[in-house]
Coordinates of C-alpha atoms in Angstrom, one line a residue:
Chain A
X168 CA 210.6 108.3 148.4
X169 CA 211.9 111.7 147.2
X170 CA 211.0 112.2 143.6
X171 CA 212.3 114.7 141.0
X172 CA 209.9 117.4 139.9
X173 CA 212.4 119.2 137.6
X174 CA 210.6 117.8 134.6
X175 CA 207.2 119.0 135.7
X176 CA 205.5 121.2 133.1
X177 CA 202.2 122.9 132.1
X178 CA 200.6 121.4 129.0
X179 CA 197.1 121.8 127.7
X180 CA 196.3 123.8 130.8
X181 CA 197.4 120.9 133.0
X182 CA 200.1 120.6 135.6
X183 CA 202.0 117.4 134.7
X184 CA 204.5 115.7 137.0
X185 CA 205.9 112.9 134.8
X186 CA 208.3 111.4 137.4
X187 CA 205.8 111.5 140.2
X188 CA 203.2 109.8 137.9
X189 CA 205.6 107.1 136.9
X190 CA 206.5 106.4 140.5
X191 CA 202.8 106.3 141.6
X192 CA 201.6 104.2 138.7
X193 CA 204.5 101.7 139.3
X194 CA 203.8 101.5 143.0
X195 CA 200.1 101.1 142.4
X196 CA 200.7 98.3 139.9
X197 CA 199.0 100.2 137.1
X198 CA 202.1 101.3 135.1
X199 CA 202.3 100.5 131.5
X200 CA 205.3 98.1 131.2
X201 CA 205.5 98.5 127.5
X202 CA 206.1 102.3 127.4
X203 CA 207.7 103.0 130.8
X204 CA 205.2 105.8 131.4
X205 CA 201.4 106.1 131.6
X206 CA 198.7 103.7 132.7
X207 CA 198.3 100.1 131.5
X208 CA 195.3 99.4 129.3
X209 CA 195.1 103.1 128.5
X210 CA 192.7 104.5 125.8
X211 CA 193.5 107.5 123.6
X212 CA 190.2 109.2 122.7
X213 CA 191.2 112.5 124.3
X214 CA 194.3 112.6 122.2
X215 CA 192.5 111.7 119.0
X216 CA 190.1 114.6 119.6
X217 CA 193.0 116.9 120.4
X218 CA 194.5 116.0 117.1
X219 CA 191.1 116.7 115.4
X220 CA 191.0 120.1 117.1
X221 CA 194.5 120.9 115.9
X222 CA 196.0 120.8 119.4
X223 CA 199.4 119.6 120.3
X224 CA 199.9 115.8 120.2
X225 CA 203.6 115.5 120.8
X226 CA 203.1 114.7 124.5
X227 CA 200.7 111.7 124.7
X228 CA 198.1 112.0 127.4
X229 CA 195.9 108.9 127.9
X230 CA 192.3 109.1 129.0
X231 CA 193.0 107.6 132.4
X232 CA 196.3 109.3 133.0
X233 CA 194.5 112.6 132.4
X234 CA 192.5 112.2 135.6
X235 CA 195.7 112.5 137.6
X236 CA 196.7 115.7 135.9
X237 CA 193.2 117.2 136.2
X238 CA 192.9 116.4 140.0
X239 CA 196.4 117.8 140.6
X240 CA 195.9 120.9 138.5
X241 CA 192.7 121.8 140.2
X242 CA 194.0 121.3 143.7
X243 CA 197.3 123.2 143.0
X244 CA 195.1 126.1 141.6
X245 CA 193.2 126.1 144.9
X246 CA 196.5 126.7 146.6
X247 CA 197.2 123.2 147.9
X248 CA 200.8 121.9 147.9
X249 CA 202.0 119.3 145.4
X250 CA 202.9 117.2 148.5
X251 CA 199.4 117.2 149.8
X252 CA 197.9 116.3 146.4
X253 CA 200.5 113.6 145.9
X254 CA 199.7 112.1 149.3
X255 CA 196.0 111.9 148.5
X256 CA 196.6 110.5 145.0
X257 CA 198.8 107.8 146.6
X258 CA 196.1 107.0 149.2
X259 CA 193.5 106.7 146.5
X260 CA 195.7 104.4 144.5
X261 CA 196.4 102.2 147.5
X262 CA 200.1 103.1 147.7
X263 CA 201.6 102.5 151.2
X264 CA 205.0 104.0 150.5
X265 CA 205.5 107.7 151.2
X266 CA 206.0 109.5 148.0
X267 CA 207.4 113.0 148.4
X268 CA 207.9 115.5 145.6
X269 CA 211.4 116.9 146.0
X270 CA 209.9 120.3 146.5
X271 CA 206.6 122.1 146.6
X272 CA 208.2 125.0 144.8
X273 CA 209.0 125.5 141.1
X274 CA 212.3 124.1 140.0
X275 CA 212.6 123.4 136.3
X276 CA 215.3 121.5 134.5
X277 CA 216.7 123.4 131.5
X278 CA 218.6 121.5 128.8
X279 CA 221.2 123.6 127.1
X280 CA 222.2 122.6 123.6
X281 CA 224.9 125.1 122.4
X282 CA 223.1 128.4 122.6
X283 CA 219.6 127.0 122.9
X284 CA 217.8 126.7 126.2
X285 CA 215.2 123.9 126.1
X286 CA 212.4 123.2 128.6
X287 CA 212.9 119.7 129.7
X288 CA 209.9 118.1 127.9
X289 CA 210.7 119.9 124.7
X290 CA 214.1 118.2 124.8
X291 CA 213.0 114.8 126.1
X292 CA 209.7 114.2 124.4
X293 CA 209.2 116.6 121.6
X294 CA 212.7 116.4 120.3
X295 CA 213.3 112.8 121.5
X296 CA 216.7 113.9 122.9
X297 CA 218.0 114.4 119.4
X298 CA 220.1 117.4 120.1
X299 CA 223.4 117.3 122.0
X300 CA 223.3 118.4 125.6
X301 CA 226.1 120.9 126.5
X302 CA 224.9 121.9 129.9
X303 CA 222.0 121.4 132.4
X304 CA 220.7 124.1 134.7
X305 CA 217.8 124.4 137.0
X306 CA 215.4 127.4 136.8
X307 CA 214.3 128.4 140.3
X308 CA 217.1 126.6 142.1
X309 CA 218.0 129.6 144.2
X310 CA 214.5 130.0 145.7
X311 CA 213.1 126.4 145.7
X312 CA 212.9 124.8 149.2
X313 CA 213.4 121.1 149.5
X314 CA 210.3 119.2 150.8
X315 CA 209.7 120.3 154.4
X316 CA 208.6 116.8 155.3
X317 CA 212.3 115.9 155.2
X318 CA 212.8 118.0 158.3
X319 CA 210.0 116.2 160.1
X320 CA 211.1 112.6 159.5
X321 CA 210.9 110.8 162.8
X322 CA 213.5 108.1 162.3
X323 CA 214.5 105.9 165.1
X324 CA 217.0 103.7 163.1
X325 CA 219.9 105.2 161.2
X326 CA 218.7 106.5 157.9
X327 CA 219.6 104.9 154.6
X328 CA 219.4 106.9 151.4
X329 CA 219.4 104.9 148.2
X330 CA 219.9 106.9 145.1
X331 CA 218.0 104.8 142.5
X332 CA 219.4 104.0 139.1
X333 CA 217.8 107.0 137.5
X334 CA 219.5 109.3 135.1
X335 CA 222.1 111.1 137.4
X336 CA 221.9 114.3 135.3
X337 CA 218.2 114.6 134.5
X338 CA 216.5 112.9 137.5
X339 CA 218.9 113.0 140.5
X340 CA 220.9 116.3 140.0
X341 CA 217.7 118.4 140.1
X342 CA 217.0 117.0 143.6
X343 CA 220.6 117.6 144.7
X344 CA 220.4 121.2 143.3
X345 CA 217.8 122.1 145.9
X346 CA 219.4 124.6 148.3
X347 CA 220.3 122.9 151.6
X348 CA 219.5 119.4 150.4
X349 CA 223.1 118.2 150.4
X350 CA 223.5 119.7 153.9
X351 CA 220.3 117.9 155.0
X352 CA 221.8 114.6 153.9
X353 CA 225.1 115.4 155.7
X354 CA 223.2 116.4 158.9
X355 CA 221.0 113.3 158.8
X356 CA 223.9 111.1 159.3
X357 CA 222.4 108.7 156.7
X358 CA 224.3 106.0 155.0
X359 CA 224.1 107.0 151.3
X360 CA 224.4 104.6 148.5
X361 CA 223.8 104.9 144.8
X362 CA 222.9 102.3 142.2
X363 CA 224.5 102.8 138.8
X364 CA 222.1 103.3 135.9
X365 CA 224.9 102.5 133.5
X366 CA 225.6 98.8 132.9
X367 CA 228.4 97.8 130.6
X368 CA 228.7 101.3 129.2
X369 CA 225.1 101.6 128.3
X370 CA 221.9 102.9 129.9
X371 CA 219.2 100.4 130.4
X372 CA 216.7 103.0 129.3
X373 CA 216.8 106.6 128.3
X374 CA 219.6 109.0 127.3
X375 CA 222.0 108.7 130.2
X376 CA 224.9 107.3 128.2
X377 CA 224.3 109.6 125.3
X378 CA 224.3 112.7 127.6
X379 CA 227.5 111.5 129.3
X380 CA 229.3 111.3 126.0
X381 CA 227.9 114.7 125.0
X382 CA 229.2 116.2 128.3
X383 CA 232.7 114.7 127.5
X384 CA 232.4 111.8 130.0
X385 CA 232.9 108.1 129.3
X386 CA 229.6 106.4 129.9
X387 CA 230.6 104.0 132.6
X388 CA 229.4 103.0 136.0
X389 CA 232.7 104.4 137.4
X390 CA 232.0 107.8 135.9
X391 CA 228.6 107.8 137.6
X392 CA 230.3 106.9 140.9
X393 CA 232.7 109.8 140.5
X394 CA 229.8 112.1 139.6
X395 CA 228.2 111.4 143.0
X396 CA 231.7 111.7 144.6
X397 CA 231.8 112.3 148.4
X398 CA 228.0 112.4 148.6
X399 CA 227.9 108.6 148.7
X400 CA 229.2 106.1 151.2
X401 CA 228.9 103.2 148.9
X402 CA 228.2 102.4 145.3
X403 CA 226.3 99.5 143.7
X404 CA 227.2 98.4 140.2
X405 CA 226.4 95.5 138.0
X406 CA 228.7 92.4 138.1
X407 CA 230.0 93.2 134.7
X408 CA 231.2 96.6 135.9
X409 CA 233.0 95.3 139.0
X410 CA 236.4 95.4 137.4
X411 CA 235.9 99.0 136.2
X412 CA 235.1 100.4 139.6
X413 CA 238.2 99.3 141.6
X414 CA 239.3 103.0 141.7
X415 CA 236.1 104.0 143.5
X416 CA 236.5 101.2 146.0
X417 CA 240.2 102.2 146.5
X418 CA 239.1 105.8 147.3
X419 CA 237.4 104.5 150.4
X420 CA 233.9 104.1 149.0
X421 CA 233.0 100.4 149.0
X422 CA 231.5 99.0 145.8
X423 CA 228.9 96.3 145.8
X424 CA 228.6 94.4 142.5
X425 CA 225.5 92.4 141.9
X426 CA 222.9 92.0 139.2
X427 CA 221.4 95.5 138.8
X428 CA 219.4 94.8 135.6
X429 CA 215.8 94.5 136.8
X430 CA 213.6 92.5 134.3
X431 CA 210.8 91.5 136.7
X432 CA 209.6 91.8 140.3
X433 CA 211.9 89.2 141.6
X434 CA 214.9 91.0 140.2
X435 CA 213.6 94.2 141.8
X436 CA 213.2 92.5 145.2
X437 CA 216.6 90.9 145.0
X438 CA 218.3 94.2 144.2
X439 CA 216.5 96.0 147.0
X440 CA 217.6 93.3 149.4
X441 CA 221.1 93.5 148.2
X442 CA 221.1 97.3 148.7
X443 CA 219.7 97.0 152.3
X444 CA 222.3 94.3 153.2
X445 CA 225.0 96.6 151.7
X446 CA 223.7 99.5 153.9
X447 CA 223.9 97.2 157.0
X448 CA 227.5 96.3 156.1
X449 CA 228.4 100.0 155.7
X450 CA 226.8 100.8 159.1
X451 CA 228.7 98.0 160.8
X452 CA 231.9 99.4 159.3
X453 CA 231.1 102.8 160.7
X454 CA 230.8 101.6 164.3
Chain B
X814 CA 175.2 133.0 116.6
X815 CA 175.6 134.7 120.0
X816 CA 175.9 132.1 122.7
X817 CA 175.4 132.4 126.5
X818 CA 178.5 131.9 128.6
X819 CA 176.8 132.7 131.9
X820 CA 177.0 129.0 132.8
X821 CA 180.7 128.7 132.1
X822 CA 182.7 127.4 135.0
X823 CA 186.0 126.1 136.2
X824 CA 186.1 122.4 137.1
X825 CA 189.0 120.1 137.5
X826 CA 191.3 122.9 136.5
X827 CA 189.4 123.3 133.2
X828 CA 187.5 126.2 131.7
X829 CA 184.2 124.6 130.6
X830 CA 181.7 126.5 128.4
X831 CA 178.7 124.1 128.3
X832 CA 176.5 126.2 126.0
X833 CA 179.2 126.9 123.5
X834 CA 180.1 123.3 123.4
X835 CA 176.6 122.1 122.8
X836 CA 176.2 124.6 120.0
X837 CA 179.5 123.6 118.4
X838 CA 178.9 119.9 118.8
X839 CA 175.4 120.3 117.3
X840 CA 176.6 122.3 114.3
X841 CA 179.5 119.9 113.8
X842 CA 177.1 116.9 113.7
X843 CA 178.9 115.2 116.6
X844 CA 176.4 116.0 119.4
X845 CA 175.1 113.2 121.5
X846 CA 171.3 113.1 120.7
X847 CA 170.5 110.9 123.7
X848 CA 171.9 113.3 126.4
X849 CA 171.5 116.7 124.8
X850 CA 175.1 117.4 125.8
X851 CA 178.6 116.0 125.0
X852 CA 179.9 114.1 122.0
X853 CA 178.3 111.1 120.4
X854 CA 180.1 107.8 120.8
X855 CA 181.9 109.2 123.9
X856 CA 184.0 107.1 126.2
X857 CA 184.4 107.6 130.0
X858 CA 187.8 106.3 131.0
X859 CA 188.8 109.7 132.4
X860 CA 185.7 109.9 134.6
X861 CA 186.3 106.3 135.8
X862 CA 189.8 107.2 136.9
X863 CA 188.6 110.5 138.5
X864 CA 186.2 108.3 140.5
X865 CA 189.1 106.0 141.5
X866 CA 191.2 109.0 142.6
X867 CA 188.3 110.3 144.7
X868 CA 187.8 113.3 142.5
X869 CA 184.4 114.9 141.7
X870 CA 182.2 113.0 139.3
X871 CA 178.9 115.0 139.4
X872 CA 179.8 116.8 136.2
X873 CA 180.4 114.2 133.6
X874 CA 183.3 114.8 131.3
X875 CA 183.8 112.4 128.4
X876 CA 187.2 111.6 127.0
X877 CA 186.7 113.3 123.7
X878 CA 184.8 116.3 125.2
X879 CA 187.8 116.9 127.4
X880 CA 189.9 117.8 124.4
X881 CA 187.7 120.9 123.9
X882 CA 188.1 122.0 127.5
X883 CA 191.9 121.4 127.5
X884 CA 192.5 123.3 124.3
X885 CA 190.3 126.2 125.5
X886 CA 191.8 126.3 129.0
X887 CA 195.4 126.4 127.7
X888 CA 194.7 129.2 125.2
X889 CA 192.7 131.3 127.7
X890 CA 195.7 130.9 130.1
X891 CA 197.9 132.3 127.4
X892 CA 195.8 135.4 127.3
X893 CA 193.7 134.6 124.2
X894 CA 190.1 135.5 124.1
X895 CA 187.2 133.0 124.3
X896 CA 186.1 134.3 120.9
X897 CA 189.4 133.5 119.3
X898 CA 189.6 130.1 120.8
X899 CA 185.9 129.4 119.8
X900 CA 186.6 130.5 116.2
X901 CA 189.5 128.1 115.9
X902 CA 187.6 125.2 117.5
X903 CA 184.7 125.8 115.0
X904 CA 187.1 125.9 112.1
X905 CA 188.7 122.6 113.3
X906 CA 185.3 121.0 113.6
X907 CA 184.2 122.2 110.1
X908 CA 181.5 124.6 111.3
X909 CA 180.7 127.3 108.8
X910 CA 178.4 129.4 111.0
X911 CA 179.9 132.1 113.1
X912 CA 179.7 131.2 116.8
X913 CA 180.3 134.1 119.1
X914 CA 180.5 133.8 122.9
X915 CA 178.2 136.6 124.2
X916 CA 181.3 138.1 125.9
X917 CA 185.0 137.5 126.3
X918 CA 184.7 138.7 129.9
X919 CA 183.4 136.9 133.0
X920 CA 179.7 137.0 133.6
X921 CA 178.4 134.2 135.7
X922 CA 174.8 133.2 136.3
X923 CA 173.9 132.9 140.0
X924 CA 170.8 131.0 141.0
X925 CA 169.2 132.2 144.3
X926 CA 167.2 129.8 146.3
X927 CA 165.9 131.6 149.3
X928 CA 169.0 132.8 151.1
X929 CA 171.4 130.5 149.1
X930 CA 173.5 131.7 146.2
X931 CA 174.3 128.8 143.9
X932 CA 176.8 128.8 141.1
X933 CA 174.9 127.8 138.0
X934 CA 176.3 124.3 137.5
X935 CA 175.9 123.5 141.2
X936 CA 172.2 124.3 140.7
X937 CA 171.8 122.8 137.2
X938 CA 173.9 119.6 137.3
X939 CA 175.0 118.9 140.8
X940 CA 171.6 119.6 142.4
X941 CA 169.6 118.6 139.3
X942 CA 167.5 121.8 139.6
X943 CA 166.0 120.3 142.8
X944 CA 165.8 123.6 144.8
X945 CA 163.2 126.3 144.1
X946 CA 164.6 129.4 142.2
X947 CA 163.6 132.6 143.9
X948 CA 165.9 134.9 141.8
X949 CA 168.6 134.9 139.2
X950 CA 171.5 137.3 139.1
X951 CA 174.6 137.7 137.0
X952 CA 178.0 138.1 138.7
X953 CA 180.2 140.5 136.7
X954 CA 177.3 142.0 134.8
X955 CA 178.4 145.6 135.5
X956 CA 181.9 145.2 133.9
X957 CA 181.4 142.5 131.2
X958 CA 181.4 143.9 127.7
X959 CA 179.3 142.2 125.0
X960 CA 181.3 140.5 122.3
X961 CA 183.0 143.3 120.3
X962 CA 182.4 141.5 117.1
X963 CA 178.8 142.7 117.3
X964 CA 180.0 146.2 116.6
X965 CA 182.0 145.0 113.6
X966 CA 179.2 143.2 111.8
X967 CA 179.2 144.3 108.2
X968 CA 175.5 143.7 107.3
X969 CA 174.1 144.9 104.0
X970 CA 170.6 143.5 104.5
X971 CA 168.4 144.5 107.4
X972 CA 169.4 142.4 110.4
X973 CA 167.2 139.7 111.8
X974 CA 167.7 138.5 115.4
X975 CA 166.0 135.3 116.3
X976 CA 165.9 134.5 120.0
X977 CA 166.0 130.7 119.9
X978 CA 163.7 128.5 122.1
X979 CA 166.3 128.4 124.9
X980 CA 165.5 128.9 128.6
X981 CA 164.6 132.6 128.8
X982 CA 165.8 133.0 132.3
X983 CA 168.9 130.7 132.3
X984 CA 170.2 131.0 128.7
X985 CA 168.8 134.3 127.2
X986 CA 168.6 136.7 130.1
X987 CA 172.4 136.4 130.8
X988 CA 173.0 137.7 127.2
X989 CA 170.5 140.5 127.7
X990 CA 172.1 141.4 131.0
X991 CA 175.3 142.5 129.2
X992 CA 175.6 146.3 129.5
X993 CA 174.7 148.0 126.2
X994 CA 173.4 144.8 124.6
X995 CA 169.8 145.9 124.5
X996 CA 170.9 149.3 123.1
X997 CA 173.0 147.6 120.5
X998 CA 169.9 145.6 119.4
X999 CA 167.9 148.9 119.2
X1000 CA 170.6 150.7 117.3
X1001 CA 171.0 147.8 114.9
X1002 CA 167.5 148.3 113.6
X1003 CA 167.1 144.6 113.5
X1004 CA 163.8 142.8 113.3
X1005 CA 163.8 140.7 116.5
X1006 CA 161.7 137.6 117.0
X1007 CA 161.6 135.0 119.7
X1008 CA 160.6 131.4 119.6
X1009 CA 158.8 130.1 122.7
X1010 CA 160.5 127.3 124.5
X1011 CA 157.2 126.6 126.3
X1012 CA 154.7 124.4 124.3
X1013 CA 151.3 123.7 125.8
X1014 CA 152.5 124.8 129.3
X1015 CA 155.6 122.6 129.4
X1016 CA 159.2 123.0 128.4
X1017 CA 160.4 120.5 125.8
X1018 CA 163.6 120.0 127.8
X1019 CA 165.0 121.5 131.0
X1020 CA 163.6 123.4 133.9
X1021 CA 162.0 126.5 132.2
X1022 CA 158.4 125.7 133.2
X1023 CA 159.5 124.7 136.7
X1024 CA 161.4 128.0 137.1
X1025 CA 158.5 130.0 135.8
X1026 CA 156.2 128.5 138.5
X1027 CA 158.8 129.1 141.2
X1028 CA 159.1 132.7 140.1
X1029 CA 155.3 133.1 140.4
X1030 CA 154.6 133.0 136.6
X1031 CA 152.3 130.7 134.8
X1032 CA 154.4 128.5 132.5
X1033 CA 152.9 129.5 129.2
X1034 CA 154.1 130.7 125.8
X1035 CA 152.2 134.0 126.5
X1036 CA 154.3 134.6 129.7
X1037 CA 157.5 134.1 127.7
X1038 CA 156.3 136.6 125.2
X1039 CA 155.5 139.1 128.0
X1040 CA 158.9 138.4 129.5
X1041 CA 160.6 139.6 126.2
X1042 CA 158.2 142.5 126.1
X1043 CA 159.1 145.4 123.8
X1044 CA 162.5 143.8 122.9
X1045 CA 160.7 141.6 120.3
X1046 CA 158.9 142.6 117.1
X1047 CA 157.2 139.3 116.7
X1048 CA 156.7 136.0 118.6
X1049 CA 156.7 132.4 117.4
X1050 CA 154.6 129.9 119.3
X1051 CA 153.4 126.4 118.7
X1052 CA 150.1 125.9 117.0
X1053 CA 148.6 124.6 120.3
X1054 CA 149.5 127.9 122.0
X1055 CA 147.9 130.2 119.3
X1056 CA 144.8 130.8 121.2
X1057 CA 146.7 131.7 124.4
X1058 CA 148.7 134.5 122.8
X1059 CA 146.0 136.7 121.3
X1060 CA 146.8 139.3 123.9
X1061 CA 150.4 139.6 122.6
X1062 CA 149.2 139.9 119.1
X1063 CA 146.7 142.6 120.2
X1064 CA 149.5 144.6 121.8
X1065 CA 151.0 145.1 118.4
X1066 CA 153.5 142.2 118.3
X1067 CA 152.5 139.8 115.6
X1068 CA 152.4 136.1 116.6
X1069 CA 153.3 133.3 114.2
X1070 CA 151.9 129.9 115.2
X1071 CA 153.5 126.9 113.6
X1072 CA 155.0 123.6 114.7
X1073 CA 157.8 124.5 117.0
X1074 CA 158.6 121.1 118.4
X1075 CA 161.7 119.9 116.6
X1076 CA 162.1 116.2 116.5
X1077 CA 164.5 115.8 113.6
X1078 CA 166.5 117.8 111.0
X1079 CA 163.5 118.4 108.8
X1080 CA 161.5 119.9 111.7
X1081 CA 164.5 122.2 112.4
X1082 CA 164.7 123.3 108.8
X1083 CA 161.0 123.9 108.6
X1084 CA 161.0 126.0 111.8
X1085 CA 164.0 128.0 110.6
X1086 CA 162.2 128.7 107.2
X1087 CA 159.1 129.7 109.0
X1088 CA 161.1 132.1 111.2
X1089 CA 162.8 133.7 108.2
X1090 CA 159.5 134.1 106.3
X1091 CA 158.0 135.7 109.4
X1092 CA 160.9 138.1 109.6
X1093 CA 160.3 139.0 105.9
X1094 CA 156.6 139.7 106.7
X1095 CA 157.6 141.9 109.6
X1096 CA 160.0 143.8 107.4
X1097 CA 157.3 144.3 104.8
X1098 CA 155.0 145.6 107.5
X1099 CA 157.6 148.1 108.5
X1100 CA 158.0 149.8 105.2

């Protein structure tokens, strides 16, 4: 699993990797389902004391969650890679999937709002996405290398790449911005599919639809499919968007419509199975 | 109040200043009386999670206590001085006394045990002082500058310096090791007194007596007085040590014997009053 680190940042002396954390906590079964971030059953005594000391409280750090940041920060300071730290955190949390930061280098998503350049967390958390996005860019994109583990994958079966229904602009594009990453995908010969995060014109969670409107795009599954363009071999949309994506299917990229809204574990398993079956279909069509 | 920072260290990515913290928490009325360190009513969810992640647990960091370290670490990283950060933390905690780190530079106490060089917290917390001390040294002592605020004191009355009953070797000597600090004391014309941490041959808390034995000294109030030597103008010992310190008094350094064991606030106020009265006596004897 290749995870965006474009929204990593330093805060209160800690290196925080919000997307890696959410993926790890989710896979470990300790994610907080109410918030979509952080650890379930969290306590907030650190934050209360930060408030008392006059420190910044706009980014909420729970007492348990802090342990992840502290371990990561210390080990990065010692010169270890984010990949190595992540692998050990996953092991400690009993996660069997391979979680790879997209890069061990620094690539930071910058949100442009008219003339303002905002660090990602300033936009996303501090300002609660309340300013219009006019452009996105990625600091460090010229020099960041994609995770070298990608070149060491020892895959015997044809590779399938599933672009999850994350925010295409904030969470997927930083990964695709890494030099050579698109070439790696092409070289890999993988079947690439994407799942639309837009269902019936709205994002299930987060500002994807708002950002699309601000960028002059209609917030629709079809627009997401067009955004990924020739990168993908197939596209997965919700049943209610099937009619709106005939154009994509007509352009030679098959569209699977199914239930993409995941409310519980069984929905998640069902969608994953549908995606894998879709990949098998696409592979059969290739040969 | 000039506080030792020789036992500062970096741990889990955080800059920790144990002596400054204990002084601040005590003056703020939030110190944990049971442990002698940390915050009262502390919670330990961070530490539990560090344990789960396989991180180091030998140095216990409470959830509230962590806020101090995080604020300090971030601001030091930004290039602020330890003095500036400490002043703001004190203000936030409602502390009226001036708490000064002995230096804004790096001076680290090193505990030598035979051939081994141990970082202070390794010796003190991780090894629980279980190895014999053969020598103490101070890394950075050549280049560290004493806190520049000392040269900006605007004192109208004669200055009194009271060396508190801390461990002379671990907590006071690092301060005295700062280049120019002893000269500054001499130049200041201050009346200098010290309160013995050894009462009846034992330390009230901590390894002072043990270290004295290991260094070949008899653990006694008199030995502490001789250790400070000509630095002090007077010496404060417990009543039970009065008989043992006649030699110091005979050498021209008056000895005040009183109750030095502080079990509660009224004991502390009484000892402070005794010390101030003693300073007044010494000043009268000067003129």
